[in-house]
Short mmCIF file of C-alpha atoms (C1' of nucleotides) in Angstrom, two decimals:
data_model
loop_
_atom_site.label_atom_id
_atom_site.label_comp_id
_atom_site.label_asym_id
_atom_site.label_seq_id
_atom_site.Cartn_x
_atom_site.Cartn_y
_atom_site.Cartn_z
CA MET A 1 164.61 92.17 118.91
CA THR A 2 162.92 95.43 119.95
CA ALA A 3 160.10 96.42 122.24
CA ILE A 4 159.91 93.70 124.80
CA LYS A 5 156.84 94.60 126.68
CA GLU A 6 156.91 95.23 130.26
CA SER A 7 156.16 92.10 132.06
CA SER A 8 155.65 91.26 135.69
CA THR A 9 157.18 87.77 136.22
CA ILE A 10 160.37 86.12 135.10
CA GLN A 11 158.26 83.40 133.62
CA GLU A 12 156.48 85.81 131.39
CA ASN A 13 159.74 87.41 130.43
CA ARG A 14 161.17 83.98 129.53
CA LYS A 15 158.13 83.25 127.57
CA ASN A 16 158.54 86.54 125.72
CA ILE A 17 162.09 85.93 124.91
CA LEU A 18 161.44 82.31 123.77
CA GLU A 19 158.83 83.64 121.41
CA GLN A 20 160.94 86.47 120.26
CA CYS A 21 164.52 85.09 119.98
CA PRO A 22 164.85 82.04 117.73
CA VAL A 23 167.96 80.96 119.53
CA MET A 24 166.09 80.71 122.82
CA TYR A 25 163.15 79.08 121.23
CA VAL A 26 165.59 76.23 120.33
CA MET A 27 167.11 76.23 123.74
CA GLY A 28 163.60 75.86 125.23
CA LYS A 29 163.36 72.62 123.34
CA ILE A 30 166.86 71.13 123.45
CA GLY A 31 168.34 73.06 126.39
CA GLY A 32 168.52 70.28 128.87
CA PHE A 33 171.92 68.78 129.43
CA TRP A 34 170.99 65.36 128.06
CA LYS A 35 168.73 66.40 125.22
CA PRO A 36 171.25 67.02 122.52
CA ILE A 37 173.08 63.89 123.22
CA ILE A 38 169.85 61.89 123.04
CA LEU A 39 169.11 63.50 119.69
CA PHE A 40 172.79 62.77 118.68
CA HIS A 41 172.20 59.11 119.38
CA LEU A 42 168.91 58.96 117.80
CA SER A 43 170.21 60.72 114.66
CA THR A 44 172.04 57.45 113.73
CA GLY A 45 168.71 55.71 113.64
CA SER A 46 165.97 54.76 115.81
CA LYS A 47 166.66 53.06 119.09
CA ARG A 48 164.92 51.14 121.76
CA TYR A 49 164.73 52.55 125.30
CA SER A 50 167.23 49.94 126.61
CA GLU A 51 169.64 50.82 123.74
CA LEU A 52 169.53 54.40 124.57
CA LYS A 53 170.10 53.50 128.26
CA ARG A 54 173.14 51.42 127.19
CA ALA A 55 174.42 54.05 124.87
CA ILE A 56 174.27 56.70 127.51
CA PRO A 57 174.90 54.92 130.82
CA GLU A 58 175.70 58.11 132.61
CA VAL A 59 172.21 59.39 132.57
CA THR A 60 169.67 57.98 135.08
CA GLU A 61 166.60 56.40 134.01
CA LYS A 62 164.56 59.27 135.37
CA MET A 63 166.37 61.81 133.37
CA LEU A 64 166.38 59.69 130.23
CA ILE A 65 162.62 59.07 130.32
CA GLN A 66 161.92 62.63 131.48
CA HIS A 67 163.86 64.13 128.56
CA LEU A 68 162.43 61.73 126.14
CA LYS A 69 158.90 62.68 127.09
CA GLN A 70 159.67 66.28 126.77
CA LEU A 71 161.36 65.74 123.44
CA GLU A 72 158.21 63.78 122.32
CA SER A 73 155.81 66.38 123.49
CA ASP A 74 158.04 69.02 121.75
CA GLY A 75 157.61 67.02 118.63
CA LEU A 76 161.19 66.19 118.16
CA VAL A 77 160.99 62.54 118.85
CA VAL A 78 158.42 59.89 118.06
CA ARG A 79 157.68 57.14 120.55
CA ILE A 80 156.61 53.83 118.87
CA ALA A 81 155.34 51.20 121.32
CA LYS A 82 154.44 47.74 120.30
CA ALA A 83 151.74 46.40 122.38
CA VAL A 84 153.50 43.11 123.20
CA VAL A 85 154.80 41.39 126.29
CA PRO A 86 157.46 42.15 127.15
CA PRO A 87 157.11 45.79 125.97
CA HIS A 88 158.97 46.94 122.95
CA VAL A 89 159.32 50.67 122.60
CA THR A 90 161.51 52.48 120.03
CA TYR A 91 162.32 56.09 119.83
CA GLU A 92 163.11 57.91 116.58
CA LEU A 93 163.47 61.44 115.36
CA SER A 94 160.40 63.27 113.92
CA GLU A 95 160.82 65.06 110.79
CA ALA A 96 161.34 68.20 112.90
CA GLY A 97 163.98 66.24 114.84
CA ASN A 98 165.67 65.23 111.62
CA GLN A 99 165.85 68.78 110.43
CA LEU A 100 167.67 69.54 113.59
CA SER A 101 170.46 67.35 112.61
CA PRO A 102 172.40 70.14 110.89
CA VAL A 103 172.53 71.90 114.27
CA ILE A 104 173.83 68.81 115.98
CA ASP A 105 176.33 68.23 113.16
CA ALA A 106 177.49 71.84 113.20
CA MET A 107 177.99 71.47 116.97
CA ALA A 108 180.03 68.22 116.48
CA GLU A 109 182.14 69.79 113.84
CA TRP A 110 182.82 72.94 115.87
CA ALA A 111 183.78 70.72 118.79
CA PHE A 112 186.52 68.90 116.95
CA GLN A 113 187.94 72.15 115.79
CA ASP A 114 187.63 73.64 119.18
CA MET A 115 189.37 70.80 120.79
CA GLN A 116 192.38 71.15 118.73
CA ARG A 117 192.86 74.72 119.89
CA ASP A 118 195.59 74.95 122.48
CA TYR A 119 194.00 77.14 125.06
CA LYS A 120 193.18 75.08 128.14
CA MET B 1 180.83 55.81 121.44
CA THR B 2 182.08 52.50 122.90
CA ALA B 3 183.80 51.40 125.97
CA ILE B 4 183.02 54.01 128.60
CA LYS B 5 185.24 52.96 131.37
CA GLU B 6 183.65 52.16 134.67
CA SER B 7 183.68 55.22 136.76
CA SER B 8 182.83 56.03 140.29
CA THR B 9 181.18 59.35 140.43
CA ILE B 10 178.64 61.11 138.32
CA GLN B 11 181.14 63.92 137.81
CA GLU B 12 183.67 61.53 136.32
CA ASN B 13 180.95 60.13 134.04
CA ARG B 14 179.96 63.51 132.94
CA LYS B 15 183.54 64.35 132.47
CA ASN B 16 183.99 61.25 130.35
CA ILE B 17 181.06 62.04 128.28
CA LEU B 18 182.14 65.44 127.81
CA GLU B 19 185.48 64.22 126.45
CA GLN B 20 183.88 61.61 124.47
CA CYS B 21 180.79 63.18 122.88
CA PRO B 22 181.36 66.17 120.69
CA VAL B 23 177.93 67.40 121.29
CA MET B 24 178.28 67.30 124.90
CA TYR B 25 181.62 69.06 124.62
CA VAL B 26 179.63 71.91 123.09
CA MET B 27 177.00 71.83 125.72
CA GLY B 28 179.59 72.09 128.36
CA LYS B 29 180.59 75.47 126.85
CA ILE B 30 177.30 76.85 125.57
CA GLY B 31 174.77 74.86 127.72
CA GLY B 32 173.63 77.55 130.03
CA PHE B 33 170.28 78.88 129.27
CA TRP B 34 171.52 82.41 128.51
CA LYS B 35 174.79 81.63 126.83
CA PRO B 36 173.49 81.11 123.27
CA ILE B 37 171.49 84.18 123.28
CA ILE B 38 174.50 86.21 124.51
CA LEU B 39 176.43 84.71 121.66
CA PHE B 40 173.61 85.41 119.39
CA HIS B 41 173.53 89.12 120.27
CA LEU B 42 177.36 89.27 120.03
CA SER B 43 177.35 87.69 116.61
CA THR B 44 175.86 90.94 115.29
CA GLY B 45 178.94 92.76 116.55
CA SER B 46 180.73 93.61 119.57
CA LYS B 47 178.60 95.03 122.39
CA ARG B 48 179.20 97.03 125.51
CA TYR B 49 178.05 95.48 128.87
CA SER B 50 175.21 97.92 129.17
CA GLU B 51 174.09 97.29 125.63
CA LEU B 52 173.87 93.57 126.32
CA LYS B 53 171.95 94.24 129.39
CA ARG B 54 169.50 96.37 127.45
CA ALA B 55 169.44 93.70 124.73
CA ILE B 56 168.56 90.99 127.07
CA PRO B 57 166.64 92.65 129.91
CA GLU B 58 165.25 89.32 131.16
CA VAL B 59 168.67 88.18 132.43
CA THR B 60 169.84 89.37 135.85
CA GLU B 61 173.19 91.17 135.98
CA LYS B 62 174.46 88.21 137.99
CA MET B 63 173.64 85.81 135.31
CA LEU B 64 174.91 88.00 132.63
CA ILE B 65 178.24 88.74 134.04
CA GLN B 66 178.64 85.07 135.25
CA HIS B 67 177.94 83.76 131.78
CA LEU B 68 180.16 86.31 130.18
CA LYS B 69 182.96 85.37 132.42
CA GLN B 70 182.48 81.66 131.64
CA LEU B 71 182.33 82.31 127.91
CA GLU B 72 185.52 84.32 128.13
CA SER B 73 187.29 81.67 130.15
CA ASP B 74 186.11 79.10 127.58
CA GLY B 75 187.61 81.26 124.91
CA LEU B 76 184.47 82.04 123.02
CA VAL B 77 184.33 85.76 124.03
CA VAL B 78 186.85 88.40 124.36
CA ARG B 79 186.56 91.14 127.01
CA ILE B 80 188.03 94.53 126.10
CA ALA B 81 188.25 96.97 128.83
CA LYS B 82 189.41 100.49 128.31
CA ALA B 83 191.00 101.91 131.42
CA VAL B 84 188.99 105.04 131.61
CA VAL B 85 186.54 106.65 134.04
CA PRO B 86 183.79 105.78 133.73
CA PRO B 87 184.69 102.30 132.69
CA HIS B 88 184.17 101.26 129.19
CA VAL B 89 184.03 97.55 128.47
CA THR B 90 183.07 95.83 125.31
CA TYR B 91 182.69 92.11 124.66
CA GLU B 92 183.06 90.53 121.25
CA LEU B 93 183.29 87.00 119.88
CA SER B 94 186.66 85.37 119.67
CA GLU B 95 187.66 83.46 116.54
CA ALA B 96 186.31 80.24 118.14
CA GLY B 97 183.19 82.25 119.07
CA ASN B 98 182.90 83.29 115.48
CA GLN B 99 183.21 79.82 114.18
CA LEU B 100 180.31 78.91 116.39
CA SER B 101 178.09 81.21 114.37
CA PRO B 102 177.02 78.38 111.98
CA VAL B 103 175.61 76.58 114.98
CA ILE B 104 173.69 79.59 116.21
CA ASP B 105 172.52 80.32 112.61
CA ALA B 106 171.43 76.69 112.10
CA MET B 107 169.51 76.95 115.57
CA ALA B 108 167.77 80.10 114.34
CA GLU B 109 166.92 78.70 110.97
CA TRP B 110 165.43 75.67 112.43
CA ALA B 111 163.46 77.63 114.90
CA PHE B 112 161.68 79.70 112.21
CA GLN B 113 160.83 76.36 110.36
CA ASP B 114 159.74 74.74 113.61
CA MET B 115 157.57 77.66 114.59
CA GLN B 116 155.54 77.32 111.48
CA ARG B 117 154.62 73.74 112.15
CA ASP B 118 151.18 73.49 113.50
CA TYR B 119 151.73 71.48 116.67
CA LYS B 120 151.39 73.67 119.68
"C1'" DC C 1 161.32 45.62 129.25
"C1'" DA C 2 159.99 50.09 129.92
"C1'" DG C 3 158.74 52.72 132.80
"C1'" DC C 4 156.68 55.47 137.52
"C1'" DA C 5 156.86 57.23 142.48
"C1'" DT C 6 159.14 59.14 146.27
"C1'" DC C 7 162.48 61.43 148.85
"C1'" DC C 8 166.03 64.72 149.13
"C1'" DG C 9 170.59 67.40 148.53
"C1'" DC C 10 172.70 70.77 146.36
"C1'" DA C 11 173.63 74.10 143.23
"C1'" DA C 12 171.71 77.22 139.61
"C1'" DG C 13 169.59 81.14 139.52
"C1'" DG C 14 166.64 85.41 141.27
"C1'" DA C 15 166.13 89.89 144.20
"C1'" DT C 16 168.30 93.34 146.36
"C1'" DA C 17 171.75 96.43 147.87
"C1'" DC C 18 176.42 98.11 147.44
"C1'" DT C 19 181.23 99.68 145.10
"C1'" DG C 20 185.69 101.07 142.24
"C1'" DC D 1 179.43 102.13 133.85
"C1'" DA D 2 180.46 97.76 135.01
"C1'" DG D 3 180.49 95.18 137.98
"C1'" DT D 4 180.39 92.58 143.53
"C1'" DA D 5 178.20 90.79 147.55
"C1'" DT D 6 174.68 88.56 149.95
"C1'" DC D 7 170.79 86.12 150.87
"C1'" DC D 8 167.34 82.94 149.70
"C1'" DT D 9 164.25 80.19 146.81
"C1'" DT D 10 163.45 76.93 143.19
"C1'" DG D 11 163.86 72.96 140.95
"C1'" DC D 12 167.18 69.91 138.58
"C1'" DG D 13 168.80 65.74 139.03
"C1'" DG D 14 170.52 61.52 141.89
"C1'" DA D 15 169.26 57.22 144.51
"C1'" DT D 16 166.33 53.79 145.37
"C1'" DG D 17 162.53 50.84 145.07
"C1'" DC D 18 158.21 49.38 142.75
"C1'" DT D 19 154.87 47.99 138.58
"C1'" DG D 20 152.07 46.80 134.06
#
DNA sequence: CAGCATCCGCAAGGATACTG
DNA sequence: CAGTATCCTTGCGGATGCTG
């Protein structure tokens, strides 16, 4: 937590903090609004693209595919495409993604507790 | 996860999903880029505003105070101001904020594991 | 079915300067 | 010390239409 070196740009700063702070490292990977919910849905088993779309109708296709790609390139999600016509693509959690489940679960558990508090 | 009612606006949709998906409920509260790191720093004990600023030099004052306010109004953080000159303000986790620690910890733990994986 | 390309508005966020 | 206020840029994210 000490000695952040003087840096010139915000990007470098952000890079530094990402390397330095474990929490931010995580946020760099699952920080997008939709990423956790995608992971949440995939945590119950692998899903096809269209299934995800139906499961999360609020997200636009652009956002969905964009986040899926990022999750994939961040090694959290595995894309499995069967070379058939019509295309058949499924997404599932990688091992790293699976190990993230405790985080998602902890979030969910906290949410239920927090919802019951009476502050509004 | 079923029967999301037809809604007109994206805002309503997002509202629905926030109410419906526990994970998104959490993201609504700690989804900002800096919020988790603020909570992370506060999880080691209450801190003064200036201490937080020094601990997270990358965040601008605007973002810091903005997120602190949101965290406060979301009941995760308690602001304690001593009416002295010069001002003395400390921030600390509320009980709800404290109960969020497992999430933060799980994130941190996952981060360390993930960093050791060899994908880049 | 599973995407990609393009356009575009709007709000999140950064820099800077000022104040109780 | 602990903020506010203002301006301005960036890019997230929505809508629509097209493709292998």
